Amino acid sequence: MQLIQDRCNSLFARDYVVTLIDNVDLCPTYPLQIILVVGYLDLTVEDLTIVPSQFPEKITELMSDSKDCRTRSRFPVPVINIDGKNICRSAGLVEKAEMILKKAKATDLKDLIRDGIHTSKGEVRSLDISWLKTLKIKHIIDLMNEKTRSFMGVVPLCSGEATYEEYVRQFSLNAMPFPGVTAYKGFKEDREQNIPLSEGRKVKDSESVAILGLSTSYDLPHPHDSWDSYRSWNIVKLLQNYFRYIFHLLKSGTDQDGLLIHCISGWDRTPMFIGIIRILLWAEGLVHKSLDSKQILYLVIGYDWLLFGHQLVSRLKEGSHIFYFSFWVLQYLLDEEFSMQGTSELELDRSQSCPI
């Protein structure tokens, strides 16, 4: 992994002023060194402040403070920057139970039960919010699986829950359910055999599910369906419409309107969305301008996927082709609307068709 890390560090440094945060004991499933963009090579750091200049001790402290309320300690990390606007990734928030387990590793359990449970929950979440504010995050994209919302018996927080009230006040929350790894089993073989994509996702009313909820009003451009039909869409159409909305968010607001994307653990659906965004922005010439196609693919695979903990070998053994899908689907994201500089509406005869 060190070779991949060194190569990714070098690729970032071709276009950006970067600071490397050594991941000593922050998160075991994060890169050995977390790459933070602090400026562009064609600008001085003073011309564009992306993250605070108190490096590296203060930033490490903020990251460490945030990790206790995130699944698997996978705290928010800025991974893409466009015009000073951070695009970040993380795992989902956890409820009190996992916080207790984390605290118990370093604290006497009796003292924790007596003094620390209620306090730790509020304090840790306030520290997480403080880190997000430092990163200038406004929008949060929650890719929670529609059916599977538990992690080791603990239910991660999902947009719309009562315990999410502080985040509701501080940020623009978007619950955007997207299929997890099991949905991609046999996906590559099915495509090779030209088997049609499954239409929609069947969810029983009795199941505890995440429901689509967008914080910003956005009507899908003609001729696309309304958001009310989202459960009838196949996986490609769902992803296309999500990216229409994401680019709408990225094109609006100021550099204070950053974006955080997360699923439950943050190492399957999250790298899919982050990697696609990086590739699409690179194709426009807006990020990593000096890299060629092979280099940007190396960066996406090496940094966004492998160094951030995607278990590629395990997924392939399970028959899940989520990694394959993430690159295969790019052919349906070629239109201008999936860009920062393109038009907001499509002409019917120019739209990329969705596979049947």
Short mmCIF file of C-alpha atoms in Angstrom, two decimals:
data_model
loop_
_atom_site.label_atom_id
_atom_site.label_comp_id
_atom_site.label_asym_id
_atom_site.label_seq_id
_atom_site.Cartn_x
_atom_site.Cartn_y
_atom_site.Cartn_z
CA MET A 1 0.00 0.00 0.00
CA GLN A 2 2.94 2.34 0.59
CA LEU A 3 3.79 2.30 -3.12
CA ILE A 4 0.20 3.22 -4.03
CA GLN A 5 0.21 5.94 -1.36
CA ASP A 6 3.45 7.46 -2.64
CA ARG A 7 2.19 7.43 -6.21
CA CYS A 8 -1.12 9.09 -5.23
CA ASN A 9 0.76 11.72 -3.21
CA SER A 10 2.83 12.51 -6.29
CA LEU A 11 -0.22 12.73 -8.58
CA PHE A 12 -1.98 15.18 -6.25
CA ALA A 13 1.18 17.29 -5.97
CA ARG A 14 1.27 17.89 -9.73
CA ASP A 15 -1.62 20.35 -9.49
CA TYR A 16 -2.07 21.24 -5.82
CA VAL A 17 -0.31 22.48 -2.74
CA VAL A 18 -0.90 19.59 -0.35
CA THR A 19 -0.36 18.74 3.28
CA LEU A 20 -0.01 15.11 4.33
CA ILE A 21 -1.62 14.02 7.60
CA ASP A 22 0.03 10.89 8.98
CA ASN A 23 -2.63 8.37 9.92
CA VAL A 24 -0.97 6.99 13.03
CA ASP A 25 -4.04 6.06 15.07
CA LEU A 26 -6.88 7.99 13.43
CA CYS A 27 -8.57 5.25 11.41
CA PRO A 28 -7.19 1.79 10.50
CA THR A 29 -9.13 1.65 7.21
CA TYR A 30 -8.01 5.07 5.92
CA PRO A 31 -4.87 5.86 3.88
CA LEU A 32 -1.48 5.80 5.58
CA GLN A 33 -1.32 9.49 4.75
CA ILE A 34 -4.43 11.62 4.26
CA ILE A 35 -3.89 14.10 1.43
CA LEU A 36 -5.28 17.57 2.12
CA VAL A 37 -5.40 20.13 -0.67
CA VAL A 38 -4.53 23.56 0.77
CA GLY A 39 -4.04 25.48 -2.48
CA TYR A 40 -3.47 25.35 -6.21
CA LEU A 41 -0.03 25.49 -7.81
CA ASP A 42 -1.13 28.39 -10.02
CA LEU A 43 -2.24 30.36 -6.93
CA THR A 44 -0.60 31.16 -3.64
CA VAL A 45 -2.06 29.57 -0.52
CA GLU A 46 -3.13 33.07 0.57
CA ASP A 47 -5.17 33.53 -2.60
CA LEU A 48 -7.43 30.60 -1.79
CA THR A 49 -7.85 29.13 1.67
CA ILE A 50 -9.38 25.68 1.36
CA VAL A 51 -8.80 24.38 4.87
CA PRO A 52 -7.28 26.16 7.88
CA SER A 53 -3.54 26.64 7.98
CA GLN A 54 -3.00 25.17 11.47
CA PHE A 55 -1.20 22.10 10.15
CA PRO A 56 -0.83 19.34 10.94
CA GLU A 57 -1.50 19.21 14.69
CA LYS A 58 -4.79 21.13 14.75
CA ILE A 59 -6.27 19.27 11.80
CA THR A 60 -5.24 15.92 13.28
CA GLU A 61 -6.94 16.91 16.52
CA LEU A 62 -10.16 17.87 14.70
CA MET A 63 -10.15 14.57 12.81
CA SER A 64 -9.56 12.61 15.99
CA ASP A 65 -12.40 14.43 17.75
CA SER A 66 -14.79 13.61 14.92
CA LYS A 67 -14.06 9.91 14.54
CA ASP A 68 -15.89 8.67 17.65
CA CYS A 69 -19.35 9.38 16.23
CA ARG A 70 -18.67 7.82 12.82
CA THR A 71 -19.03 4.15 11.89
CA ARG A 72 -15.65 2.39 12.06
CA SER A 73 -14.12 5.77 13.06
CA ARG A 74 -14.29 6.87 9.42
CA PHE A 75 -14.47 10.63 9.95
CA PRO A 76 -15.10 13.23 7.20
CA VAL A 77 -12.14 13.81 4.87
CA PRO A 78 -11.92 16.40 2.06
CA VAL A 79 -10.93 14.49 -1.08
CA ILE A 80 -11.84 16.81 -3.99
CA ASN A 81 -11.75 20.58 -4.23
CA ILE A 82 -13.25 22.73 -6.95
CA ASP A 83 -12.94 26.51 -6.76
CA GLY A 84 -12.45 26.34 -3.01
CA LYS A 85 -15.49 24.11 -2.44
CA ASN A 86 -14.72 20.90 -0.59
CA ILE A 87 -16.21 17.54 -1.55
CA CYS A 88 -15.77 15.19 1.40
CA ARG A 89 -16.37 11.56 2.27
CA SER A 90 -17.00 9.64 5.49
CA ALA A 91 -18.98 6.81 7.03
CA GLY A 92 -22.39 7.40 8.54
CA LEU A 93 -23.06 8.63 12.04
CA VAL A 94 -23.58 6.02 14.73
CA GLU A 95 -26.02 5.89 17.60
CA LYS A 96 -25.05 5.86 21.25
CA ALA A 97 -24.31 2.13 21.45
CA GLU A 98 -21.24 2.16 19.22
CA MET A 99 -19.97 5.29 20.94
CA ILE A 100 -20.10 3.39 24.23
CA LEU A 101 -18.15 0.49 22.73
CA LYS A 102 -15.45 2.87 21.50
CA LYS A 103 -15.22 4.69 24.80
CA ALA A 104 -15.12 1.41 26.73
CA LYS A 105 -11.87 0.44 25.04
CA ALA A 106 -10.06 3.31 26.72
CA THR A 107 -12.25 4.01 29.75
CA ASP A 108 -13.32 2.14 32.87
CA LEU A 109 -16.78 0.80 31.96
CA LYS A 110 -18.24 1.58 35.40
CA ASP A 111 -17.16 5.22 35.20
CA LEU A 112 -18.44 5.42 31.63
CA ILE A 113 -21.89 4.17 32.60
CA ARG A 114 -22.05 6.51 35.57
CA ASP A 115 -20.68 9.67 33.99
CA GLY A 116 -20.07 9.46 30.30
CA ILE A 117 -22.87 8.05 28.18
CA HIS A 118 -25.12 11.07 27.85
CA THR A 119 -22.29 13.59 27.80
CA SER A 120 -20.17 11.71 25.27
CA LYS A 121 -23.01 11.55 22.76
CA GLY A 122 -23.66 15.28 22.72
CA GLU A 123 -20.03 16.31 22.97
CA VAL A 124 -18.82 13.98 20.22
CA ARG A 125 -21.50 15.11 17.81
CA SER A 126 -20.73 18.74 18.49
CA LEU A 127 -17.08 18.04 17.67
CA ASP A 128 -18.09 16.32 14.45
CA ILE A 129 -20.21 19.34 13.52
CA SER A 130 -17.28 21.61 14.32
CA TRP A 131 -15.04 19.65 11.91
CA LEU A 132 -17.70 19.82 9.18
CA LYS A 133 -17.99 23.57 9.72
CA THR A 134 -14.22 23.87 9.42
CA LEU A 135 -14.45 22.10 6.07
CA LYS A 136 -17.23 24.52 5.02
CA ILE A 137 -19.75 21.74 4.46
CA LYS A 138 -23.36 22.68 3.76
CA HIS A 139 -24.88 19.68 1.95
CA ILE A 140 -24.81 16.09 3.25
CA ILE A 141 -25.63 13.22 0.87
CA ASP A 142 -26.73 10.11 2.78
CA LEU A 143 -26.59 7.01 0.53
CA MET A 144 -28.11 4.72 3.13
CA ASN A 145 -29.26 1.37 1.78
CA GLU A 146 -33.05 1.18 1.53
CA LYS A 147 -33.24 -2.21 3.25
CA THR A 148 -30.13 -2.62 5.39
CA ARG A 149 -29.77 0.13 7.94
CA SER A 150 -27.99 -1.72 10.75
CA PHE A 151 -24.26 -2.14 11.31
CA MET A 152 -23.25 -4.89 13.78
CA GLY A 153 -26.60 -4.49 15.50
CA VAL A 154 -26.25 -0.71 15.74
CA VAL A 155 -28.48 1.51 13.62
CA PRO A 156 -26.44 4.35 12.10
CA LEU A 157 -28.21 7.68 12.08
CA CYS A 158 -30.13 8.43 8.92
CA SER A 159 -31.50 11.72 7.68
CA GLY A 160 -34.89 12.50 9.14
CA GLU A 161 -34.46 10.81 12.53
CA ALA A 162 -35.25 12.74 15.68
CA THR A 163 -31.71 12.30 16.99
CA TYR A 164 -30.46 14.05 13.86
CA GLU A 165 -32.00 17.35 14.91
CA GLU A 166 -28.72 19.20 15.42
CA TYR A 167 -27.51 18.21 11.95
CA VAL A 168 -30.85 19.31 10.51
CA ARG A 169 -30.30 22.75 12.01
CA GLN A 170 -26.71 23.02 10.86
CA PHE A 171 -26.70 21.38 7.41
CA SER A 172 -28.76 20.66 4.32
CA LEU A 173 -29.51 16.94 4.61
CA ASN A 174 -30.34 14.73 1.63
CA ALA A 175 -31.46 11.14 2.14
CA MET A 176 -30.69 9.45 -1.18
CA PRO A 177 -31.07 5.66 -0.76
CA PHE A 178 -28.87 3.65 -3.11
CA PRO A 179 -28.45 -0.15 -3.42
CA GLY A 180 -25.64 -1.75 -1.42
CA VAL A 181 -23.07 -4.34 -2.49
CA THR A 182 -25.49 -7.26 -2.80
CA ALA A 183 -27.27 -5.51 -5.68
CA TYR A 184 -24.21 -6.00 -7.92
CA LYS A 185 -23.85 -9.76 -7.60
CA GLY A 186 -23.33 -11.20 -11.06
CA PHE A 187 -23.60 -7.74 -12.61
CA LYS A 188 -20.64 -8.20 -14.98
CA GLU A 189 -21.84 -11.61 -16.21
CA ASP A 190 -25.36 -10.27 -16.76
CA ARG A 191 -24.02 -7.43 -18.90
CA GLU A 192 -21.91 -9.83 -20.96
CA GLN A 193 -25.05 -11.88 -21.61
CA ASN A 194 -27.14 -8.77 -22.36
CA ILE A 195 -29.56 -9.53 -19.54
CA PRO A 196 -31.76 -6.46 -18.90
CA LEU A 197 -31.33 -4.48 -15.71
CA SER A 198 -33.90 -5.10 -13.00
CA GLU A 199 -36.53 -2.40 -12.81
CA GLY A 200 -36.96 -0.72 -9.44
CA ARG A 201 -36.33 -1.95 -5.93
CA LYS A 202 -39.05 -3.83 -4.09
CA VAL A 203 -39.44 -2.65 -0.50
CA LYS A 204 -42.17 -3.89 1.82
CA ASP A 205 -44.13 -1.30 3.77
CA SER A 206 -43.33 -3.16 6.99
CA GLU A 207 -39.56 -2.83 6.52
CA SER A 208 -37.59 -0.11 8.28
CA VAL A 209 -36.22 1.76 5.30
CA ALA A 210 -34.51 4.94 4.29
CA ILE A 211 -36.79 7.15 2.21
CA LEU A 212 -35.76 9.67 -0.43
CA GLY A 213 -35.73 13.17 0.98
CA LEU A 214 -34.07 16.12 -0.78
CA SER A 215 -33.42 19.33 1.10
CA THR A 216 -33.24 21.54 -1.98
CA SER A 217 -36.07 21.93 -4.47
CA TYR A 218 -34.98 20.52 -7.83
CA ASP A 219 -37.26 19.29 -10.61
CA LEU A 220 -35.76 16.74 -12.96
CA PRO A 221 -35.51 18.22 -16.47
CA HIS A 222 -37.84 17.09 -19.25
CA PRO A 223 -38.36 14.30 -20.27
CA HIS A 224 -37.44 12.61 -16.98
CA ASP A 225 -39.89 11.36 -14.36
CA SER A 226 -40.62 13.10 -11.09
CA TRP A 227 -38.84 12.08 -7.89
CA ASP A 228 -42.01 10.32 -6.73
CA SER A 229 -41.17 7.49 -9.14
CA TYR A 230 -37.68 6.82 -7.76
CA ARG A 231 -38.41 3.29 -6.53
CA SER A 232 -39.47 2.25 -10.03
CA TRP A 233 -36.16 3.31 -11.61
CA ASN A 234 -33.44 0.82 -12.44
CA ILE A 235 -30.05 1.39 -10.87
CA VAL A 236 -28.61 3.37 -13.80
CA LYS A 237 -31.55 5.75 -14.01
CA LEU A 238 -31.44 6.22 -10.23
CA LEU A 239 -27.74 7.08 -10.36
CA GLN A 240 -28.22 9.45 -13.31
CA ASN A 241 -30.91 11.41 -11.50
CA TYR A 242 -28.86 11.53 -8.30
CA PHE A 243 -25.96 13.00 -10.26
CA ARG A 244 -28.24 15.56 -11.87
CA TYR A 245 -29.10 16.68 -8.36
CA ILE A 246 -25.51 16.55 -7.09
CA PHE A 247 -24.27 18.74 -9.94
CA HIS A 248 -27.15 21.12 -9.26
CA LEU A 249 -25.83 21.46 -5.69
CA LEU A 250 -22.22 21.87 -6.83
CA LYS A 251 -23.13 24.58 -9.33
CA SER A 252 -25.11 26.59 -6.79
CA GLY A 253 -23.89 28.58 -3.80
CA THR A 254 -20.39 29.66 -2.84
CA ASP A 255 -17.22 28.01 -1.59
CA GLN A 256 -18.99 27.85 1.78
CA ASP A 257 -21.39 25.26 0.33
CA GLY A 258 -19.25 22.13 0.41
CA LEU A 259 -20.56 18.59 0.05
CA LEU A 260 -20.21 15.48 2.24
CA ILE A 261 -21.08 12.07 0.78
CA HIS A 262 -21.43 8.96 2.94
CA CYS A 263 -23.08 5.55 3.12
CA ILE A 264 -22.87 3.27 6.18
CA SER A 265 -19.20 2.26 6.27
CA GLY A 266 -18.10 4.56 3.46
CA TRP A 267 -16.08 2.08 1.45
CA ASP A 268 -18.47 0.81 -1.27
CA ARG A 269 -21.12 3.28 -2.45
CA THR A 270 -19.13 6.26 -1.20
CA PRO A 271 -16.02 5.64 -3.37
CA MET A 272 -18.35 4.97 -6.30
CA PHE A 273 -19.86 8.44 -6.07
CA ILE A 274 -16.56 10.16 -5.17
CA GLY A 275 -14.69 8.42 -7.99
CA ILE A 276 -17.34 9.29 -10.57
CA ILE A 277 -17.33 12.94 -9.48
CA ARG A 278 -13.53 13.09 -9.72
CA ILE A 279 -13.52 11.58 -13.22
CA LEU A 280 -16.31 13.84 -14.51
CA LEU A 281 -14.66 16.98 -13.12
CA TRP A 282 -11.30 15.89 -14.55
CA ALA A 283 -12.92 15.35 -17.97
CA GLU A 284 -14.04 18.99 -17.86
CA GLY A 285 -10.52 20.14 -17.04
CA LEU A 286 -11.57 21.41 -13.61
CA VAL A 287 -9.49 19.14 -11.36
CA HIS A 288 -6.12 17.38 -11.74
CA LYS A 289 -5.53 19.30 -14.95
CA SER A 290 -2.05 17.93 -15.60
CA LEU A 291 -3.02 14.23 -15.35
CA ASP A 292 -3.72 12.03 -18.35
CA SER A 293 -6.44 9.36 -18.48
CA LYS A 294 -4.26 6.58 -17.06
CA GLN A 295 -3.10 8.76 -14.19
CA ILE A 296 -6.60 9.89 -13.17
CA LEU A 297 -7.78 6.27 -13.22
CA TYR A 298 -4.81 5.29 -11.05
CA LEU A 299 -5.71 8.04 -8.60
CA VAL A 300 -9.38 7.04 -8.44
CA ILE A 301 -8.66 3.33 -8.03
CA GLY A 302 -5.68 3.77 -5.72
CA TYR A 303 -6.84 6.63 -3.49
CA ASP A 304 -10.63 6.77 -3.66
CA TRP A 305 -11.12 3.01 -3.57
CA LEU A 306 -8.20 0.97 -2.24
CA LEU A 307 -6.47 3.31 0.21
CA PHE A 308 -9.83 4.29 1.69
CA GLY A 309 -10.56 0.68 2.56
CA HIS A 310 -12.61 -0.88 -0.24
CA GLN A 311 -12.31 -4.66 0.16
CA LEU A 312 -12.03 -5.47 -3.53
CA VAL A 313 -10.86 -9.09 -3.16
CA SER A 314 -13.61 -9.88 -0.66
CA ARG A 315 -16.26 -8.28 -2.84
CA LEU A 316 -15.13 -10.28 -5.88
CA LYS A 317 -15.22 -13.52 -3.85
CA GLU A 318 -18.78 -12.64 -2.87
CA GLY A 319 -19.62 -12.12 -6.53
CA SER A 320 -20.33 -8.42 -6.04
CA HIS A 321 -19.23 -6.26 -8.97
CA ILE A 322 -19.82 -2.82 -7.48
CA PHE A 323 -16.29 -1.80 -8.52
CA TYR A 324 -16.95 -2.87 -12.12
CA PHE A 325 -20.32 -1.09 -12.14
CA SER A 326 -18.73 2.18 -11.02
CA PHE A 327 -16.71 2.42 -14.24
CA TRP A 328 -19.18 0.68 -16.55
CA VAL A 329 -21.86 3.26 -15.72
CA LEU A 330 -19.70 6.19 -16.88
CA GLN A 331 -20.98 5.65 -20.43
CA TYR A 332 -24.38 6.89 -19.23
CA LEU A 333 -22.98 10.05 -17.64
CA LEU A 334 -21.52 11.68 -20.74
CA ASP A 335 -24.08 14.41 -21.31
CA GLU A 336 -23.53 18.09 -20.53
CA GLU A 337 -25.85 18.04 -17.53
CA PHE A 338 -23.38 15.83 -15.68
CA SER A 339 -20.89 18.66 -15.61
CA MET A 340 -20.22 22.03 -14.01
CA GLN A 341 -20.23 23.99 -17.25
CA GLY A 342 -23.03 22.26 -19.15
CA THR A 343 -26.66 23.21 -19.57
CA SER A 344 -29.18 22.44 -16.88
CA GLU A 345 -31.68 20.89 -19.29
CA LEU A 346 -31.31 18.36 -22.06
CA GLU A 347 -32.78 18.23 -25.50
CA LEU A 348 -34.53 14.92 -25.92
CA ASP A 349 -32.49 13.81 -28.93
CA ARG A 350 -29.19 14.43 -27.09
CA SER A 351 -29.87 12.58 -23.85
CA GLN A 352 -27.92 9.45 -22.98
CA SER A 353 -30.38 6.57 -23.02
CA CYS A 354 -30.69 4.34 -20.00
CA PRO A 355 -30.21 0.59 -20.58
CA ILE A 356 -33.38 -1.48 -20.54
#
